[in-house]
CSV table of C-alpha atoms in Angstrom, one decimal:
chain,number,residue,atom,x,y,z
A,8,MET,CA,-137.2,-0.7,248.8
A,9,LEU,CA,-135.2,1.3,246.2
A,10,LEU,CA,-132.2,3.3,247.4
A,11,TYR,CA,-130.7,5.7,244.8
A,12,VAL,CA,-127.1,6.7,245.5
A,13,LEU,CA,-126.2,9.6,243.3
A,14,GLY,CA,-122.8,11.4,243.2
A,15,HIS,CA,-121.4,10.0,246.5
A,16,PRO,CA,-119.8,6.8,247.8
A,17,PHE,CA,-121.8,6.4,251.0
A,18,HIS,CA,-124.1,3.6,249.9
A,19,TYR,CA,-123.2,1.3,252.9
A,20,GLU,CA,-124.4,3.8,255.6
A,21,MET,CA,-127.4,4.8,253.6
A,22,GLU,CA,-128.5,1.2,253.0
A,23,ASN,CA,-128.1,0.4,256.8
A,24,LEU,CA,-130.2,3.4,257.7
A,25,CYS,CA,-133.0,2.3,255.4
A,26,ARG,CA,-132.8,-1.2,256.9
A,27,LEU,CA,-133.3,0.3,260.4
A,28,PHE,CA,-136.7,1.5,259.4
A,29,PHE,CA,-137.7,-1.2,256.9
A,30,PRO,CA,-136.1,-4.4,258.3
A,31,GLU,CA,-138.3,-6.8,256.4
A,32,GLU,CA,-137.7,-5.2,253.0
A,33,LYS,CA,-134.9,-6.0,250.6
A,34,ILE,CA,-133.0,-2.8,249.9
A,35,ARG,CA,-132.0,-2.5,246.3
A,36,VAL,CA,-129.2,0.0,245.7
A,37,LEU,CA,-129.1,1.9,242.4
A,38,ARG,CA,-126.0,4.0,241.6
A,39,GLY,CA,-124.9,6.3,238.9
A,40,ARG,CA,-126.7,8.8,236.7
A,41,GLU,CA,-128.1,6.0,234.4
A,42,SER,CA,-130.2,4.8,237.4
A,43,GLU,CA,-131.5,8.3,238.2
A,44,PRO,CA,-135.3,8.2,238.5
A,45,VAL,CA,-137.3,10.3,236.0
A,46,GLY,CA,-140.6,11.7,237.2
A,47,ARG,CA,-142.4,11.2,240.5
A,48,GLN,CA,-144.9,8.7,239.3
A,49,ARG,CA,-142.2,6.0,238.8
A,50,LEU,CA,-141.4,6.2,242.5
A,51,VAL,CA,-144.8,6.4,244.2
A,52,PRO,CA,-145.8,2.6,243.9
A,53,ALA,CA,-142.7,1.5,245.9
A,54,ASN,CA,-140.8,2.8,248.9
A,55,ALA,CA,-137.8,4.7,247.5
A,56,ALA,CA,-135.1,6.9,248.9
A,57,ILE,CA,-132.9,9.2,246.8
A,58,THR,CA,-129.6,10.5,248.3
A,59,ARG,CA,-127.6,13.0,246.2
A,60,LEU,CA,-124.4,14.9,246.3
A,61,GLU,CA,-123.8,17.8,243.9
A,62,GLN,CA,-120.5,19.7,243.6
A,63,ALA,CA,-120.6,23.4,242.7
A,64,GLY,CA,-117.3,25.1,243.0
A,65,ASP,CA,-116.3,25.3,246.7
A,66,CYS,CA,-119.8,24.2,247.8
A,67,VAL,CA,-121.4,20.8,248.1
A,68,ARG,CA,-125.2,20.4,248.0
A,69,LEU,CA,-126.5,17.4,249.8
A,70,SER,CA,-130.1,16.3,249.5
A,71,ALA,CA,-132.4,13.4,250.4
A,72,ALA,CA,-135.9,12.5,249.3
A,73,LEU,CA,-138.2,9.8,250.4
A,74,TYR,CA,-141.2,8.4,248.6
A,75,CYS,CA,-143.4,6.2,250.7
A,76,ALA,CA,-147.2,5.3,250.8
A,77,GLY,CA,-147.9,7.9,248.1
A,78,LYS,CA,-146.2,10.7,250.0
A,79,ARG,CA,-143.0,12.6,249.4
A,80,TRP,CA,-140.5,14.2,251.9
A,81,MET,CA,-137.4,16.2,251.0
A,82,LEU,CA,-134.5,17.8,252.7
A,83,ALA,CA,-131.4,19.6,251.4
A,84,LYS,CA,-128.3,21.4,252.8
A,85,THR,CA,-125.3,23.1,251.4
A,86,LEU,CA,-121.8,22.7,252.9
A,87,GLN,CA,-119.1,25.3,252.3
A,88,GLY,CA,-115.4,25.6,253.0
A,89,ALA,CA,-113.6,22.9,254.9
A,90,ALA,CA,-116.7,21.0,255.7
A,91,ALA,CA,-117.6,20.7,252.0
A,92,ARG,CA,-114.2,18.9,251.5
A,93,ARG,CA,-114.5,16.4,254.3
A,94,SER,CA,-116.1,13.1,253.3
A,95,ALA,CA,-117.0,12.5,257.0
A,96,ALA,CA,-119.0,15.7,257.1
A,97,GLN,CA,-120.7,14.9,253.8
A,98,GLU,CA,-121.7,11.4,255.0
A,99,LEU,CA,-122.9,12.7,258.4
A,100,CYS,CA,-125.1,15.4,256.7
A,101,LEU,CA,-126.7,12.9,254.3
A,102,ALA,CA,-127.2,10.4,257.1
A,103,GLN,CA,-128.9,13.0,259.2
A,104,GLN,CA,-131.2,14.0,256.4
A,105,LEU,CA,-132.2,10.5,255.5
A,106,PHE,CA,-132.7,9.6,259.1
A,107,VAL,CA,-135.1,12.5,259.6
A,108,LEU,CA,-137.2,11.6,256.6
A,109,LEU,CA,-137.4,7.9,257.6
A,110,ARG,CA,-138.4,8.9,261.1
A,111,ARG,CA,-141.1,11.2,259.7
A,112,CYS,CA,-142.4,8.5,257.4
A,113,THR,CA,-142.5,5.6,259.9
A,114,GLY,CA,-142.9,7.3,263.3
A,115,VAL,CA,-140.1,5.2,264.6
A,116,THR,CA,-137.1,6.6,266.6
A,117,PRO,CA,-134.3,4.0,266.8
A,118,PRO,CA,-132.6,4.3,270.3
A,119,TRP,CA,-129.1,4.1,268.7
A,120,GLY,CA,-129.8,7.0,266.4
A,121,LEU,CA,-127.6,7.2,263.4
A,122,LEU,CA,-125.2,4.5,264.7
A,123,THR,CA,-125.5,1.4,262.6
A,124,GLY,CA,-122.0,0.0,263.2
A,125,VAL,CA,-121.2,-3.2,265.1
A,126,ARG,CA,-119.1,-1.6,267.8
A,127,PRO,CA,-120.7,1.5,269.4
A,128,SER,CA,-118.5,1.1,272.6
A,129,LYS,CA,-115.4,1.2,270.4
A,130,LEU,CA,-116.4,4.6,269.1
A,131,MET,CA,-117.2,5.7,272.7
A,132,LEU,CA,-113.8,4.6,273.8
A,133,ARG,CA,-112.0,6.5,271.1
A,134,LEU,CA,-114.1,9.7,271.7
A,135,ARG,CA,-113.5,9.4,275.5
A,136,ARG,CA,-109.7,9.3,274.9
A,137,GLU,CA,-109.8,12.2,272.5
A,138,LYS,CA,-112.3,14.5,274.2
A,139,GLY,CA,-113.1,13.2,277.6
A,140,GLU,CA,-116.3,11.4,278.7
A,141,PRO,CA,-118.6,14.4,278.9
A,142,ALA,CA,-117.8,15.6,275.4
A,143,ALA,CA,-118.0,12.0,274.1
A,144,MET,CA,-121.4,11.5,275.5
A,145,ASP,CA,-122.5,14.9,274.2
A,146,TYR,CA,-121.4,13.9,270.7
A,147,PHE,CA,-123.4,10.7,270.9
A,148,ARG,CA,-126.5,12.6,272.0
A,149,ARG,CA,-126.3,15.8,270.0
A,150,VAL,CA,-124.6,14.7,266.7
A,151,LEU,CA,-125.4,11.0,266.4
A,152,TRP,CA,-128.9,11.3,268.0
A,153,VAL,CA,-128.3,8.4,270.4
A,154,SER,CA,-130.8,8.2,273.2
A,155,GLU,CA,-129.8,9.1,276.8
A,156,GLU,CA,-130.2,5.5,277.8
A,157,LYS,CA,-128.0,4.0,275.1
A,158,THR,CA,-125.4,6.8,275.4
A,159,ALA,CA,-125.1,6.1,279.2
A,160,LEU,CA,-124.8,2.3,278.4
A,161,ALA,CA,-122.0,2.9,275.9
A,162,ALA,CA,-120.1,5.0,278.4
A,163,ARG,CA,-120.6,2.5,281.1
A,164,VAL,CA,-119.3,-0.3,279.0
A,165,ALA,CA,-116.3,1.8,277.9
A,166,ARG,CA,-115.4,2.5,281.5
A,167,THR,CA,-115.5,-1.2,282.4
A,168,GLU,CA,-113.4,-2.1,279.3
A,169,GLU,CA,-110.7,0.5,279.7
A,170,PRO,CA,-108.7,-1.1,282.6
A,171,VAL,CA,-108.9,-4.5,280.9
A,172,LEU,CA,-107.7,-3.0,277.6
A,173,ALA,CA,-104.8,-1.3,279.4
A,174,LYS,CA,-103.4,-4.7,280.2
A,175,THR,CA,-103.3,-5.7,276.5
A,176,ALA,CA,-99.7,-5.8,275.3
A,177,PRO,CA,-99.0,-4.5,271.7
A,178,GLU,CA,-97.4,-7.9,270.8
A,179,SER,CA,-100.2,-9.9,272.2
A,180,PHE,CA,-102.8,-12.0,270.4
A,181,SER,CA,-105.9,-14.1,271.1
A,182,LEU,CA,-106.4,-17.5,269.6
A,183,TYR,CA,-109.8,-18.5,268.2
A,184,VAL,CA,-110.5,-22.2,267.4
A,185,SER,CA,-113.6,-23.2,265.4
A,186,ILE,CA,-115.5,-26.4,265.9
A,187,PRO,CA,-118.3,-26.2,263.3
A,188,PHE,CA,-120.5,-29.1,264.6
A,189,CYS,CA,-123.7,-29.1,266.5
A,190,PRO,CA,-126.2,-31.7,267.8
A,191,SER,CA,-128.9,-29.9,265.7
A,192,ARG,CA,-129.2,-26.7,263.9
A,193,CYS,CA,-131.2,-23.9,265.6
A,194,SER,CA,-133.6,-22.1,263.3
A,195,TYR,CA,-132.1,-18.7,264.0
A,196,CYS,CA,-128.5,-19.8,263.3
A,197,SER,CA,-126.4,-18.6,260.4
A,198,PHE,CA,-123.0,-19.9,261.5
A,199,VAL,CA,-120.9,-22.3,259.6
A,200,SER,CA,-121.8,-25.6,261.2
A,201,HIS,CA,-122.9,-29.2,260.5
A,202,THR,CA,-125.2,-31.4,262.6
A,203,VAL,CA,-123.3,-34.4,264.0
A,204,ASP,CA,-126.3,-36.7,264.0
A,205,ARG,CA,-125.7,-37.1,260.3
A,206,VAL,CA,-123.4,-40.0,259.2
A,207,SER,CA,-121.6,-37.8,256.8
A,208,ALA,CA,-120.7,-35.4,259.7
A,209,GLN,CA,-119.6,-38.2,261.9
A,210,LYS,CA,-117.2,-39.4,259.3
A,211,LEU,CA,-115.9,-35.8,258.8
A,212,VAL,CA,-115.1,-35.0,262.4
A,213,PRO,CA,-111.9,-37.1,262.7
A,214,ILE,CA,-110.6,-35.7,259.4
A,215,TYR,CA,-111.5,-32.2,260.4
A,216,LEU,CA,-109.7,-32.6,263.8
A,217,GLU,CA,-106.6,-33.9,262.1
A,218,LYS,CA,-106.4,-30.9,259.7
A,219,LEU,CA,-107.3,-28.5,262.5
A,220,CYS,CA,-104.4,-29.7,264.6
A,221,GLU,CA,-102.1,-29.3,261.7
A,222,GLU,CA,-103.3,-25.7,261.2
A,223,LEU,CA,-102.9,-25.0,265.0
A,224,ARG,CA,-99.3,-26.3,264.9
A,225,GLN,CA,-98.4,-24.1,262.0
A,226,THR,CA,-100.1,-21.1,263.6
A,227,ALA,CA,-98.2,-21.6,266.8
A,228,ALA,CA,-94.9,-21.8,265.0
A,229,LEU,CA,-95.7,-18.6,263.1
A,230,ALA,CA,-96.7,-16.8,266.3
A,231,ALA,CA,-93.4,-17.9,268.0
A,232,ARG,CA,-91.3,-16.7,265.1
A,233,LEU,CA,-93.0,-13.3,265.2
A,234,GLY,CA,-92.5,-13.1,269.0
A,235,LEU,CA,-96.3,-12.8,269.7
A,236,ARG,CA,-97.7,-13.5,273.2
A,237,MET,CA,-100.9,-15.5,273.6
A,238,GLU,CA,-103.2,-13.8,276.1
A,239,SER,CA,-106.4,-15.8,275.7
A,240,VAL,CA,-107.8,-18.8,273.9
A,241,TYR,CA,-111.5,-19.2,272.8
A,242,VAL,CA,-112.8,-22.5,271.4
A,243,GLY,CA,-116.2,-21.8,269.8
A,244,GLY,CA,-118.4,-23.0,267.1
A,245,GLY,CA,-120.8,-24.6,266.4
A,246,THR,CA,-120.8,-26.5,269.7
A,247,PRO,CA,-117.3,-27.7,270.7
A,248,THR,CA,-118.7,-30.2,273.2
A,249,SER,CA,-120.4,-32.0,270.2
A,250,LEU,CA,-117.0,-33.7,270.0
A,251,SER,CA,-116.5,-36.9,272.0
A,252,ALA,CA,-114.4,-36.8,275.2
A,253,ALA,CA,-111.5,-38.5,273.3
A,254,GLN,CA,-111.7,-36.0,270.4
A,255,MET,CA,-111.8,-33.1,272.9
A,256,GLU,CA,-108.7,-34.5,274.6
A,257,GLN,CA,-107.0,-34.7,271.2
A,258,LEU,CA,-107.7,-31.1,270.5
A,259,CYS,CA,-106.7,-29.9,274.0
A,260,ALA,CA,-103.5,-31.9,273.8
A,261,CYS,CA,-102.6,-30.3,270.5
A,262,LEU,CA,-103.2,-26.8,271.9
A,263,ARG,CA,-101.2,-27.4,275.0
A,264,GLU,CA,-98.2,-28.9,273.1
A,265,SER,CA,-98.2,-26.3,270.3
A,266,PHE,CA,-98.5,-22.9,272.0
A,267,ASP,CA,-96.6,-21.1,274.7
A,268,TRP,CA,-99.1,-20.7,277.5
A,269,ARG,CA,-96.9,-18.7,279.9
A,270,THR,CA,-98.7,-15.4,279.2
A,271,CYS,CA,-102.2,-16.9,278.7
A,272,GLY,CA,-104.6,-16.2,281.5
A,273,GLU,CA,-107.9,-17.2,280.0
A,274,PHE,CA,-108.9,-20.5,278.2
A,275,THR,CA,-112.6,-20.6,277.2
A,276,VAL,CA,-114.5,-23.5,275.7
A,277,GLU,CA,-118.1,-23.1,274.7
A,278,ALA,CA,-120.1,-26.0,276.1
A,279,GLY,CA,-123.1,-24.2,274.7
A,280,ARG,CA,-125.7,-26.9,274.3
A,281,PRO,CA,-126.5,-28.5,277.7
A,282,ASP,CA,-127.4,-31.8,275.9
A,283,THR,CA,-123.7,-32.2,274.9
A,284,VAL,CA,-122.4,-31.7,278.5
A,285,ASP,CA,-121.3,-34.7,280.6
A,286,ALA,CA,-118.8,-35.4,283.4
A,287,GLN,CA,-116.3,-37.1,281.1
A,288,LYS,CA,-116.0,-34.1,278.7
A,289,LEU,CA,-115.9,-31.6,281.5
A,290,GLY,CA,-113.2,-33.6,283.2
A,291,VAL,CA,-111.1,-33.4,280.0
A,292,LEU,CA,-111.6,-29.6,279.9
A,293,ARG,CA,-110.6,-29.3,283.6
A,294,ARG,CA,-107.4,-31.3,283.2
A,295,ALA,CA,-106.5,-29.3,280.1
A,296,GLY,CA,-106.6,-26.0,282.1
A,297,VAL,CA,-109.9,-24.6,280.7
A,298,ASN,CA,-110.9,-21.9,283.2
A,299,ARG,CA,-114.0,-20.5,281.6
A,300,ILE,CA,-116.9,-22.3,279.9
A,301,SER,CA,-120.3,-21.3,278.4
A,302,ILE,CA,-123.5,-23.2,279.1
A,303,ASN,CA,-126.0,-21.5,276.9
A,304,PRO,CA,-129.7,-22.2,277.3
A,305,GLN,CA,-130.9,-19.2,275.1
A,306,SER,CA,-134.2,-19.6,276.9
A,307,MET,CA,-135.5,-21.5,280.0
A,308,GLU,CA,-138.9,-21.9,278.4
A,309,ASP,CA,-139.2,-25.5,277.0
A,310,ALA,CA,-141.8,-24.5,274.4
A,311,VAL,CA,-139.6,-21.8,273.0
A,312,LEU,CA,-136.6,-24.1,272.9
A,313,ALA,CA,-138.6,-26.7,271.0
A,314,GLY,CA,-139.8,-24.1,268.6
A,315,VAL,CA,-136.3,-23.0,267.5
A,316,GLY,CA,-135.0,-26.6,267.2
A,317,ARG,CA,-132.9,-26.9,270.4
A,318,ARG,CA,-133.1,-30.5,271.6
A,319,HIS,CA,-132.8,-29.9,275.3
A,320,THR,CA,-134.9,-28.7,278.1
A,321,ALA,CA,-134.5,-26.1,280.8
A,322,ALA,CA,-134.0,-29.0,283.3
A,323,GLN,CA,-131.0,-30.2,281.3
A,324,THR,CA,-129.5,-26.7,281.5
A,325,LEU,CA,-129.8,-26.8,285.3
A,326,GLU,CA,-128.2,-30.3,285.4
A,327,ALA,CA,-125.3,-29.3,283.2
A,328,PHE,CA,-124.7,-26.2,285.3
A,329,ALA,CA,-124.7,-28.1,288.5
A,330,LEU,CA,-122.3,-30.7,287.1
A,331,ALA,CA,-119.9,-28.0,286.0
A,332,ARG,CA,-120.0,-26.4,289.4
A,333,ALA,CA,-119.4,-29.8,291.1
A,334,LEU,CA,-116.4,-30.4,288.9
A,335,GLY,CA,-114.8,-27.1,289.9
A,336,PHE,CA,-115.7,-24.6,287.1
A,337,ASP,CA,-115.9,-21.2,288.8
A,338,ASN,CA,-116.2,-19.0,285.7
A,339,ILE,CA,-119.3,-19.8,283.7
A,340,ASN,CA,-121.2,-17.8,281.0
A,341,MET,CA,-124.8,-18.3,280.1
A,342,ASP,CA,-126.6,-16.8,277.1
A,343,LEU,CA,-130.2,-15.7,276.6
A,344,ILE,CA,-131.7,-14.5,273.3
A,345,ALA,CA,-134.4,-11.7,273.3
A,346,GLY,CA,-137.0,-12.1,270.6
A,347,LEU,CA,-137.1,-15.8,270.0
A,348,PRO,CA,-140.4,-16.9,268.3
A,349,GLY,CA,-143.0,-17.9,270.8
A,350,ASP,CA,-141.3,-16.0,273.7
A,351,SER,CA,-142.8,-13.1,275.6
A,352,VAL,CA,-141.5,-10.4,277.9
A,353,ALA,CA,-142.9,-12.4,280.8
A,354,GLY,CA,-141.3,-15.6,279.5
A,355,PHE,CA,-138.0,-13.9,279.0
A,356,ALA,CA,-138.2,-12.5,282.5
A,357,ARG,CA,-138.7,-16.0,283.9
A,358,SER,CA,-135.7,-17.2,282.0
A,359,LEU,CA,-133.6,-14.4,283.3
A,360,GLU,CA,-134.7,-15.1,286.9
A,361,ALA,CA,-133.8,-18.8,286.5
A,362,LEU,CA,-130.3,-17.8,285.4
A,363,LEU,CA,-129.9,-15.3,288.2
A,364,ALA,CA,-130.8,-18.0,290.7
A,365,LEU,CA,-127.7,-19.9,289.5
A,366,LYS,CA,-125.4,-16.9,289.8
A,367,PRO,CA,-123.1,-17.6,286.8
A,368,GLU,CA,-120.1,-15.2,286.5
A,369,ASN,CA,-121.3,-14.0,283.1
A,370,ILE,CA,-124.7,-13.6,281.5
A,371,THR,CA,-124.9,-12.5,277.9
A,372,VAL,CA,-128.1,-11.1,276.5
A,373,HIS,CA,-128.4,-11.3,272.7
A,374,THR,CA,-130.9,-9.6,270.4
A,375,LEU,CA,-132.3,-12.0,267.8
A,376,ALA,CA,-130.8,-11.2,264.4
A,377,HIS,CA,-132.7,-11.7,261.2
A,378,LYS,CA,-129.9,-13.5,259.3
A,379,ARG,CA,-130.4,-14.3,255.7
A,380,ALA,CA,-128.7,-17.8,256.0
A,381,ALA,CA,-130.9,-18.8,259.0
A,382,ALA,CA,-133.8,-21.2,258.5
A,383,LEU,CA,-136.0,-18.9,260.6
A,384,THR,CA,-135.5,-16.1,258.0
A,385,ARG,CA,-135.9,-18.4,255.0
A,386,GLN,CA,-139.2,-19.7,256.4
A,387,GLU,CA,-140.4,-16.2,256.8
A,388,ARG,CA,-141.7,-16.9,260.3
A,389,THR,CA,-143.2,-14.0,262.2
A,390,LEU,CA,-140.6,-12.2,264.3
A,391,GLN,CA,-141.2,-10.3,267.5
A,392,GLY,CA,-141.6,-6.6,267.1
A,393,ALA,CA,-138.8,-4.2,268.2
A,394,GLN,CA,-141.0,-2.9,271.0
A,395,MET,CA,-141.2,-6.3,272.6
A,396,ILE,CA,-137.5,-6.8,272.3
A,397,GLU,CA,-136.9,-3.4,274.0
A,398,GLY,CA,-139.1,-4.6,276.8
A,399,MET,CA,-137.0,-7.8,277.2
A,400,LEU,CA,-133.7,-5.8,277.2
A,401,ALA,CA,-135.2,-3.4,279.7
A,402,LYS,CA,-136.0,-6.3,282.0
A,403,ALA,CA,-132.4,-7.4,281.8
A,404,ALA,CA,-131.0,-3.8,282.3
A,405,GLY,CA,-133.1,-3.5,285.4
A,406,ARG,CA,-132.6,-6.9,287.1
A,407,LEU,CA,-128.9,-7.6,286.3
A,408,PRO,CA,-127.5,-4.6,288.1
A,409,GLU,CA,-129.8,-5.3,291.0
A,410,ALA,CA,-128.2,-8.8,291.2
A,411,GLY,CA,-124.6,-7.3,291.1
A,412,TYR,CA,-123.8,-7.6,287.4
A,413,GLN,CA,-122.3,-4.8,285.3
A,414,PRO,CA,-122.2,-4.5,281.5
A,415,TYR,CA,-118.6,-5.2,280.2
A,416,TYR,CA,-118.8,-5.7,276.4
A,417,MET,CA,-121.2,-4.9,273.7
A,418,TYR,CA,-121.7,-5.4,270.0
A,419,ARG,CA,-124.5,-5.4,267.4
A,420,GLN,CA,-125.1,-7.8,264.6
A,421,SER,CA,-126.3,-6.7,261.2
A,422,ARG,CA,-130.1,-7.2,260.9
A,423,SER,CA,-130.6,-7.4,264.6
A,424,LEU,CA,-134.2,-6.6,265.5
A,425,GLY,CA,-134.7,-2.9,266.3
A,426,ASN,CA,-131.0,-2.3,265.7
A,427,LEU,CA,-130.5,-3.3,269.3
A,428,GLU,CA,-127.4,-4.6,271.0
A,429,ASN,CA,-125.9,-7.8,272.4
A,430,LEU,CA,-124.6,-7.1,275.8
A,431,GLY,CA,-122.3,-9.1,278.1
A,432,TRP,CA,-122.8,-8.7,281.8
A,433,CYS,CA,-120.4,-9.9,284.5
A,434,LEU,CA,-119.9,-10.0,288.2
A,435,PRO,CA,-117.2,-7.5,289.3
A,436,GLY,CA,-113.7,-8.6,288.1
A,437,ARG,CA,-115.1,-11.5,285.9
A,438,GLU,CA,-114.8,-9.8,282.5
A,439,CYS,CA,-114.0,-12.1,279.6
A,440,ARG,CA,-110.7,-10.9,278.2
A,441,TYR,CA,-111.2,-12.5,274.8
A,442,ASN,CA,-114.6,-10.8,274.3
A,443,ILE,CA,-113.3,-7.4,275.1
A,444,ASP,CA,-110.1,-7.7,273.0
A,445,MET,CA,-111.9,-9.2,270.1
A,446,MET,CA,-114.8,-6.7,270.1
A,447,GLU,CA,-112.7,-3.6,270.6
A,448,GLU,CA,-110.0,-4.8,268.1
A,449,SER,CA,-107.2,-4.1,270.6
A,450,HIS,CA,-104.9,-6.8,269.3
A,451,SER,CA,-104.7,-9.5,266.7
A,452,VAL,CA,-106.9,-12.6,266.7
A,453,LEU,CA,-105.4,-15.6,265.0
A,454,ALA,CA,-108.2,-18.0,264.0
A,455,CYS,CA,-108.1,-21.6,263.0
A,456,GLY,CA,-110.7,-23.9,261.6
A,457,ALA,CA,-113.7,-23.7,259.2
A,458,GLY,CA,-115.5,-20.3,259.3
A,459,ALA,CA,-112.9,-18.8,261.6
A,460,VAL,CA,-111.7,-15.3,260.7
A,461,THR,CA,-108.2,-14.0,261.5
A,462,LYS,CA,-107.9,-10.3,262.2
A,463,LEU,CA,-104.5,-8.6,262.2
A,464,LYS,CA,-103.7,-5.4,264.1
A,465,ALA,CA,-100.5,-3.4,263.6
A,466,PRO,CA,-97.8,-3.9,264.6
């Protein structure tokens, strides 16, 4: 699809809107007057959108045109006075025009409306603080065209997050530690990771750990000099439990020796692949003070697991969970992914019921994202339609509250199917501090290891 961006800087939002309605197409952005199309016939063969801003004195004329399947749609509006001078008002007007045209063309109405950003709950939190919840929800519905259901969801997540965020001190930080190794690479994965069944990776792991521990010690010294307080630690990947028990002990010892743990209430390690979980590794984590782990099946349907390259069965997930409980872990998260190839609404519902029978403290429901770096995308395999994904999420939204869970954090990935959300659910009082602080950007995240991203927040 061609996207012409003429006279304005809002290419990012316009491109994301086009991707909402044409997720399988590459969006090619053309800017500047030299790229301006000449004549209708040049545009008809391909999908094309033209967004334009023209200044005329104190007025700004904003227009959008869409050419698709041999048809043409157009909208235009003129802003005057203060609104004409505000870039936010200009961007919103153009976004609304393009959204209307794309909706007319495709017949699709995305439930999150104009919102294409990663953090809808963060916007809801800000608007609630500025205007109060009724006005914030009205803005979502009336201005951003978010559905009633998604507006209510964003408000509910914000209400759950607020008391947790109130405990976040200005000088606090979270620590993220990356272990970029996995037993095999899932076809939907785009993370920085290396499969440890390769000899080259096995040789790399000891060297990687040595350098990671050096980085952790330097980061701890810097945090101490700045007077920062560590409130949570999250060891992710990859699959951290791809490490041997001895290597895991080496990492945990370095963390314990390097950082001041007096203000840290949460220590999470992803034991994400059930086929990497054993009593020896879990024992290391327990002795190191890990008080939250993830055991992530993604599906409890064996055929679906095999189809995406996960070398474990649903039975192994049940065994790993039972072992963790037996060793005293009382705060466990489990992930499911809606939209995996070969899955169905009925299959997803069976997976969900299998997890609910275990009663983990957290259940996170992800929407499959069509990531460019993932093998699933490169192979151009058929992806589930957005309607099926919505059906899966609807099952979760109905059953999880019935089982006593509440939504506590939310985010969206770029290229997620149907522009739908990833949603963390928890039993009351079992919210993951790291997930909330990281997603709502309430304090700094200091990150160590390959692929890890530090994010600094003032002061």
